[in-house]
């Protein structure tokens, strides 16, 4: 998969060079290209924002630099073009999986109070939000999209990690897990997990999943099959 990210703050994407994502880029499983929108402004002072027509608070990103930045990406017409915005559809695990099937993603990060609507109308396929809160820019949401989508790309996760996350795919949250030592500062691992009785372990985990889901996310249980 190829992902182009358009931003006024390219330095914010430094973390993508490290960790699992960085490794995927090195192995050519993933191609990430950061584009500085300011490089495309035709304004002599490199200005990329202006006041909103009709008045109102704050500034908007002007259309020209964004238009030129997007249309100079090779294959931009066939790419799936996403604008990260608090008014977009909310990202879910199933939507992440759907996005991961695209060969080419273009992620547009807005700043200030957002961008000129004509860019959305002319070039954007979908406005996407990572949740109901407002951030100073679309960079962190874009990073969330890259990270979540990358997990579905072959060669990004090791064979010991499963793509189908326990949480969400089953419709319930994950049960508690423990590793060694069996006694940590007087706190014991639940007896059933060291009993060797796999059926009892499965039953215990299902109970725990149900209890934690009921406590933290009762909304998930309403339309559950188990
Ligand atoms: N919840 C999100 C995305 C972007 C953002 C921005 C209009 C502000 C939160 C368009 C206003 C973009 C999100 C930048 N904040 N801030 O996904």
mmCIF file of C-alpha atoms and ligand atoms in Angstrom:
data_model
loop_
_atom_site.group_PDB
_atom_site.id
_atom_site.type_symbol
_atom_site.label_atom_id
_atom_site.label_comp_id
_atom_site.label_asym_id
_atom_site.label_seq_id
_atom_site.Cartn_x
_atom_site.Cartn_y
_atom_site.Cartn_z
ATOM 1 C CA UNK A 1 0.000 0.000 0.000
ATOM 2 C CA UNK A 2 1.056 3.552 -0.711
ATOM 3 C CA UNK A 3 -0.009 6.408 1.611
ATOM 4 C CA UNK A 4 0.559 10.101 0.792
ATOM 5 C CA UNK A 5 0.061 12.519 3.695
ATOM 6 C CA UNK A 6 -0.462 16.244 3.023
ATOM 7 C CA UNK A 7 0.308 18.565 5.920
ATOM 8 C CA UNK A 8 1.642 21.974 6.970
ATOM 9 C CA UNK A 9 3.602 20.202 9.744
ATOM 10 C CA UNK A 10 5.651 17.375 8.171
ATOM 11 C CA UNK A 11 7.893 17.080 11.284
ATOM 12 C CA UNK A 12 4.906 15.712 13.207
ATOM 13 C CA UNK A 13 5.245 12.425 11.300
ATOM 14 C CA UNK A 14 8.709 11.572 12.643
ATOM 15 C CA UNK A 15 7.308 8.685 14.765
ATOM 16 C CA UNK A 16 6.370 6.781 11.571
ATOM 17 C CA UNK A 17 10.069 6.156 10.998
ATOM 18 C CA UNK A 18 10.297 4.110 14.182
ATOM 19 C CA UNK A 19 8.519 1.048 15.520
ATOM 20 C CA UNK A 20 6.525 -1.497 13.560
ATOM 21 C CA UNK A 21 5.471 1.004 10.882
ATOM 22 C CA UNK A 22 9.073 2.045 10.230
ATOM 23 C CA UNK A 23 10.004 -1.604 9.766
ATOM 24 C CA UNK A 24 7.140 -2.123 7.304
ATOM 25 C CA UNK A 25 8.404 0.861 5.291
ATOM 26 C CA UNK A 26 11.951 -0.578 5.251
ATOM 27 C CA UNK A 27 10.592 -3.943 4.069
ATOM 28 C CA UNK A 28 8.597 -2.197 1.291
ATOM 29 C CA UNK A 29 5.320 -3.595 2.647
ATOM 30 C CA UNK A 30 4.254 0.034 3.002
ATOM 31 C CA UNK A 31 5.250 3.223 1.191
ATOM 32 C CA UNK A 32 4.694 6.485 3.117
ATOM 33 C CA UNK A 33 5.227 9.866 1.488
ATOM 34 C CA UNK A 34 4.929 13.103 3.514
ATOM 35 C CA UNK A 35 4.091 16.199 1.454
ATOM 36 C CA UNK A 36 4.561 19.732 2.818
ATOM 37 C CA UNK A 37 1.580 21.736 1.537
ATOM 38 C CA UNK A 38 3.574 24.970 1.970
ATOM 39 C CA UNK A 39 5.938 23.837 -0.805
ATOM 40 C CA UNK A 40 3.040 24.350 -3.256
ATOM 41 C CA UNK A 41 1.885 27.865 -2.334
ATOM 42 C CA UNK A 42 2.204 30.493 -5.053
ATOM 43 C CA UNK A 43 1.976 33.285 -2.455
ATOM 44 C CA UNK A 44 5.200 35.289 -2.213
ATOM 45 C CA UNK A 45 5.114 35.082 1.591
ATOM 46 C CA UNK A 46 4.296 31.328 1.500
ATOM 47 C CA UNK A 47 0.921 32.068 3.095
ATOM 48 C CA UNK A 48 -1.480 29.083 3.175
ATOM 49 C CA UNK A 49 -4.378 30.533 5.219
ATOM 50 C CA UNK A 50 -6.891 33.384 5.076
ATOM 51 C CA UNK A 51 -10.005 34.798 6.747
ATOM 52 C CA UNK A 52 -13.379 33.092 6.158
ATOM 53 C CA UNK A 53 -15.866 34.833 3.832
ATOM 54 C CA UNK A 54 -18.926 35.842 5.828
ATOM 55 C CA UNK A 55 -16.836 36.334 8.971
ATOM 56 C CA UNK A 56 -16.313 34.076 11.946
ATOM 57 C CA UNK A 57 -13.477 33.032 14.203
ATOM 58 C CA UNK A 58 -10.064 31.864 13.057
ATOM 59 C CA UNK A 59 -8.476 31.177 9.707
ATOM 60 C CA UNK A 60 -9.008 28.665 6.911
ATOM 61 C CA UNK A 61 -6.497 26.923 4.688
ATOM 62 C CA UNK A 62 -6.678 28.393 1.179
ATOM 63 C CA UNK A 63 -7.494 26.077 -1.744
ATOM 64 C CA UNK A 64 -4.589 26.731 -4.158
ATOM 65 C CA UNK A 65 -1.683 25.099 -2.263
ATOM 66 C CA UNK A 66 -3.818 22.050 -1.332
ATOM 67 C CA UNK A 67 -5.163 21.679 -4.893
ATOM 68 C CA UNK A 68 -1.688 21.817 -6.404
ATOM 69 C CA UNK A 69 -0.235 19.476 -3.752
ATOM 70 C CA UNK A 70 -2.905 16.802 -4.322
ATOM 71 C CA UNK A 71 -2.954 16.994 -8.124
ATOM 72 C CA UNK A 72 0.817 16.688 -8.357
ATOM 73 C CA UNK A 73 0.666 13.242 -6.690
ATOM 74 C CA UNK A 74 1.121 10.542 -9.332
ATOM 75 C CA UNK A 75 -2.082 8.496 -9.630
ATOM 76 C CA UNK A 76 -4.093 10.884 -7.425
ATOM 77 C CA UNK A 77 -7.277 10.319 -9.484
ATOM 78 C CA UNK A 78 -7.407 6.617 -8.601
ATOM 79 C CA UNK A 79 -6.323 7.064 -4.973
ATOM 80 C CA UNK A 80 -8.863 7.073 -2.120
ATOM 81 C CA UNK A 81 -8.677 10.633 -0.809
ATOM 82 C CA UNK A 82 -9.543 11.197 2.855
ATOM 83 C CA UNK A 83 -9.839 14.467 4.768
ATOM 84 C CA UNK A 84 -9.408 14.130 8.540
ATOM 85 C CA UNK A 85 -12.054 16.290 10.173
ATOM 86 C CA UNK A 86 -14.162 16.317 13.352
ATOM 87 C CA UNK A 87 -17.293 16.382 11.188
ATOM 88 C CA UNK A 88 -16.386 13.196 9.291
ATOM 89 C CA UNK A 89 -17.824 9.708 9.728
ATOM 90 C CA UNK A 90 -16.324 8.055 12.801
ATOM 91 C CA UNK A 91 -13.496 5.560 12.239
ATOM 92 C CA UNK A 92 -14.273 2.021 13.462
ATOM 93 C CA UNK A 93 -12.314 -1.246 13.316
ATOM 94 C CA UNK A 94 -14.466 -2.496 10.416
ATOM 95 C CA UNK A 95 -13.903 0.769 8.532
ATOM 96 C CA UNK A 96 -10.143 0.421 9.147
ATOM 97 C CA UNK A 97 -10.287 -3.028 7.545
ATOM 98 C CA UNK A 98 -12.158 -1.611 4.536
ATOM 99 C CA UNK A 99 -9.630 1.232 4.127
ATOM 100 C CA UNK A 100 -6.757 -1.269 4.209
ATOM 101 C CA UNK A 101 -8.005 -2.766 0.920
ATOM 102 C CA UNK A 102 -7.036 0.400 -1.000
ATOM 103 C CA UNK A 103 -3.844 0.295 -3.048
ATOM 104 C CA UNK A 104 -3.311 4.051 -2.640
ATOM 105 C CA UNK A 105 -4.526 6.377 0.143
ATOM 106 C CA UNK A 106 -4.137 10.153 0.266
ATOM 107 C CA UNK A 107 -4.644 11.694 3.721
ATOM 108 C CA UNK A 108 -5.228 15.452 3.953
ATOM 109 C CA UNK A 109 -4.529 17.119 7.307
ATOM 110 C CA UNK A 110 -6.303 20.396 8.005
ATOM 111 C CA UNK A 111 -5.243 23.100 10.415
ATOM 112 C CA UNK A 112 -6.734 26.291 11.865
ATOM 113 C CA UNK A 113 -10.530 26.035 11.478
ATOM 114 C CA UNK A 114 -10.243 23.682 8.502
ATOM 115 C CA UNK A 115 -10.020 24.059 4.730
ATOM 116 C CA UNK A 116 -11.970 25.757 1.928
ATOM 117 C CA UNK A 117 -15.072 23.619 1.171
ATOM 118 C CA UNK A 118 -14.300 23.603 -2.574
ATOM 119 C CA UNK A 119 -11.297 21.300 -1.999
ATOM 120 C CA UNK A 120 -13.626 18.792 -0.304
ATOM 121 C CA UNK A 121 -16.163 19.067 -3.140
ATOM 122 C CA UNK A 122 -13.583 18.832 -5.936
ATOM 123 C CA UNK A 123 -11.099 16.272 -4.639
ATOM 124 C CA UNK A 124 -12.064 14.474 -1.408
ATOM 125 C CA UNK A 125 -13.814 11.072 -1.372
ATOM 126 C CA UNK A 126 -14.574 10.996 2.334
ATOM 127 C CA UNK A 127 -14.344 13.090 5.502
ATOM 128 C CA UNK A 128 -13.190 10.921 8.387
ATOM 129 C CA UNK A 129 -13.097 11.565 12.148
ATOM 130 C CA UNK A 130 -11.247 9.485 14.736
ATOM 131 C CA UNK A 131 -13.719 10.440 17.475
ATOM 132 C CA UNK A 132 -15.837 13.186 18.968
ATOM 133 C CA UNK A 133 -13.196 15.676 20.046
ATOM 134 C CA UNK A 134 -11.347 18.565 18.409
ATOM 135 C CA UNK A 135 -7.574 18.663 17.907
ATOM 136 C CA UNK A 136 -5.295 21.453 16.661
ATOM 137 C CA UNK A 137 -4.762 19.612 13.372
ATOM 138 C CA UNK A 138 -5.488 16.461 11.389
ATOM 139 C CA UNK A 139 -1.940 15.098 11.843
ATOM 140 C CA UNK A 140 -2.622 12.882 14.882
ATOM 141 C CA UNK A 141 -5.815 11.496 13.258
ATOM 142 C CA UNK A 142 -3.809 10.753 10.061
ATOM 143 C CA UNK A 143 -1.235 8.916 12.168
ATOM 144 C CA UNK A 144 -4.057 6.912 13.775
ATOM 145 C CA UNK A 145 -5.325 5.934 10.302
ATOM 146 C CA UNK A 146 -1.825 4.905 9.142
ATOM 147 C CA UNK A 147 -1.197 2.826 12.259
ATOM 148 C CA UNK A 148 -4.585 1.088 12.367
ATOM 149 C CA UNK A 149 -4.645 0.370 8.608
ATOM 150 C CA UNK A 150 -1.038 -0.903 8.619
ATOM 151 C CA UNK A 151 -1.968 -3.794 10.915
ATOM 152 C CA UNK A 152 -3.947 -5.302 8.010
ATOM 153 C CA UNK A 153 -1.067 -5.131 5.526
ATOM 154 C CA UNK A 154 0.689 -8.489 5.087
ATOM 155 C CA UNK A 155 4.152 -8.416 6.673
ATOM 156 C CA UNK A 156 3.453 -5.633 9.174
ATOM 157 C CA UNK A 157 2.435 -7.789 12.124
ATOM 158 C CA UNK A 158 4.528 -10.802 13.111
ATOM 159 C CA UNK A 159 2.981 -14.264 12.926
ATOM 160 C CA UNK A 160 2.449 -14.252 16.701
ATOM 161 C CA UNK A 161 0.229 -11.151 16.576
ATOM 162 C CA UNK A 162 -3.236 -11.553 15.146
ATOM 163 C CA UNK A 163 -4.825 -8.906 12.926
ATOM 164 C CA UNK A 164 -8.316 -9.788 14.088
ATOM 165 C CA UNK A 165 -8.158 -8.081 17.427
ATOM 166 C CA UNK A 166 -9.937 -9.821 20.277
ATOM 167 C CA UNK A 167 -11.583 -6.557 21.208
ATOM 168 C CA UNK A 168 -14.145 -5.314 18.663
ATOM 169 C CA UNK A 169 -14.104 -8.272 16.236
ATOM 170 C CA UNK A 170 -15.991 -10.441 18.718
ATOM 171 C CA UNK A 171 -18.180 -7.497 19.704
ATOM 172 C CA UNK A 172 -16.827 -7.734 23.256
ATOM 173 C CA UNK A 173 -13.821 -6.278 25.045
ATOM 174 C CA UNK A 174 -10.775 -8.366 25.813
ATOM 175 C CA UNK A 175 -10.454 -10.455 29.002
ATOM 176 C CA UNK A 176 -7.573 -9.812 31.488
ATOM 177 C CA UNK A 177 -4.251 -11.481 30.687
ATOM 178 C CA UNK A 178 -1.291 -12.433 32.883
ATOM 179 C CA UNK A 179 2.304 -13.517 32.426
ATOM 180 C CA UNK A 180 5.088 -14.554 34.826
ATOM 181 C CA UNK A 181 5.690 -14.361 37.720
ATOM 182 C CA UNK A 182 2.659 -16.201 39.110
ATOM 183 C CA UNK A 183 2.944 -14.123 42.303
ATOM 184 C CA UNK A 184 3.837 -10.429 41.873
ATOM 185 C CA UNK A 185 4.193 -8.489 45.151
ATOM 186 C CA UNK A 186 1.571 -10.758 46.704
ATOM 187 C CA UNK A 187 -0.882 -10.451 43.785
ATOM 188 C CA UNK A 188 -1.641 -13.918 42.380
ATOM 189 C CA UNK A 189 -2.578 -14.929 38.833
ATOM 190 C CA UNK A 190 -6.194 -16.284 38.882
ATOM 191 C CA UNK A 191 -6.039 -20.001 39.779
ATOM 192 C CA UNK A 192 -8.111 -21.167 36.773
ATOM 193 C CA UNK A 193 -5.425 -19.933 34.328
ATOM 194 C CA UNK A 194 -2.789 -22.261 35.801
ATOM 195 C CA UNK A 195 -5.198 -25.202 36.268
ATOM 196 C CA UNK A 196 -4.548 -26.706 32.821
ATOM 197 C CA UNK A 197 -8.320 -27.053 32.264
ATOM 198 C CA UNK A 198 -8.821 -25.401 28.854
ATOM 199 C CA UNK A 199 -12.606 -25.542 28.992
ATOM 200 C CA UNK A 200 -12.622 -23.811 32.390
ATOM 201 C CA UNK A 201 -10.145 -21.208 31.033
ATOM 202 C CA UNK A 202 -12.427 -20.474 28.041
ATOM 203 C CA UNK A 203 -15.479 -20.133 30.299
ATOM 204 C CA UNK A 204 -13.611 -17.814 32.677
ATOM 205 C CA UNK A 205 -12.418 -15.590 29.803
ATOM 206 C CA UNK A 206 -15.950 -15.313 28.352
ATOM 207 C CA UNK A 207 -17.322 -14.317 31.763
ATOM 208 C CA UNK A 208 -14.582 -11.725 32.219
ATOM 209 C CA UNK A 209 -15.142 -10.300 28.724
ATOM 210 C CA UNK A 210 -18.837 -9.933 29.414
ATOM 211 C CA UNK A 211 -18.237 -8.272 32.814
ATOM 212 C CA UNK A 212 -15.702 -5.722 31.506
ATOM 213 C CA UNK A 213 -17.886 -4.933 28.465
ATOM 214 C CA UNK A 214 -20.944 -4.426 30.681
ATOM 215 C CA UNK A 215 -18.922 -2.088 32.923
ATOM 216 C CA UNK A 216 -17.063 -0.026 30.286
ATOM 217 C CA UNK A 217 -19.045 -0.357 27.040
ATOM 218 C CA UNK A 218 -22.621 -1.543 27.652
ATOM 219 C CA UNK A 219 -23.482 -0.134 24.200
ATOM 220 C CA UNK A 220 -21.480 -2.987 22.608
ATOM 221 C CA UNK A 221 -23.632 -5.666 24.292
ATOM 222 C CA UNK A 222 -26.965 -4.369 22.970
ATOM 223 C CA UNK A 223 -26.440 -5.864 19.494
ATOM 224 C CA UNK A 224 -24.328 -8.867 20.430
ATOM 225 C CA UNK A 225 -24.822 -12.475 19.344
ATOM 226 C CA UNK A 226 -22.964 -14.295 22.166
HETATM 227 N N1 LIG B 1 -11.777 14.038 15.499
HETATM 228 C C1 LIG B 1 -10.275 15.452 14.234
HETATM 229 C C2 LIG B 1 -9.764 15.781 12.992
HETATM 230 C C3 LIG B 1 -9.162 17.030 12.792
HETATM 231 C C4 LIG B 1 -9.078 17.928 13.857
HETATM 232 C C5 LIG B 1 -9.523 20.382 11.917
HETATM 233 C C6 LIG B 1 -11.887 21.340 10.797
HETATM 234 C C7 LIG B 1 -10.317 21.290 12.626
HETATM 235 C C8 LIG B 1 -10.143 16.373 15.265
HETATM 236 C C9 LIG B 1 -11.105 20.417 10.113
HETATM 237 C C10 LIG B 1 -11.494 21.767 12.057
HETATM 238 C C11 LIG B 1 -9.917 19.934 10.673
HETATM 239 C C12 LIG B 1 -10.937 14.142 14.493
HETATM 240 C C13 LIG B 1 -8.256 19.853 12.515
HETATM 241 N N2 LIG B 1 -9.561 17.562 15.071
HETATM 242 N N3 LIG B 1 -8.541 19.175 13.774
HETATM 243 O O1 LIG B 1 -10.703 13.202 13.762
#
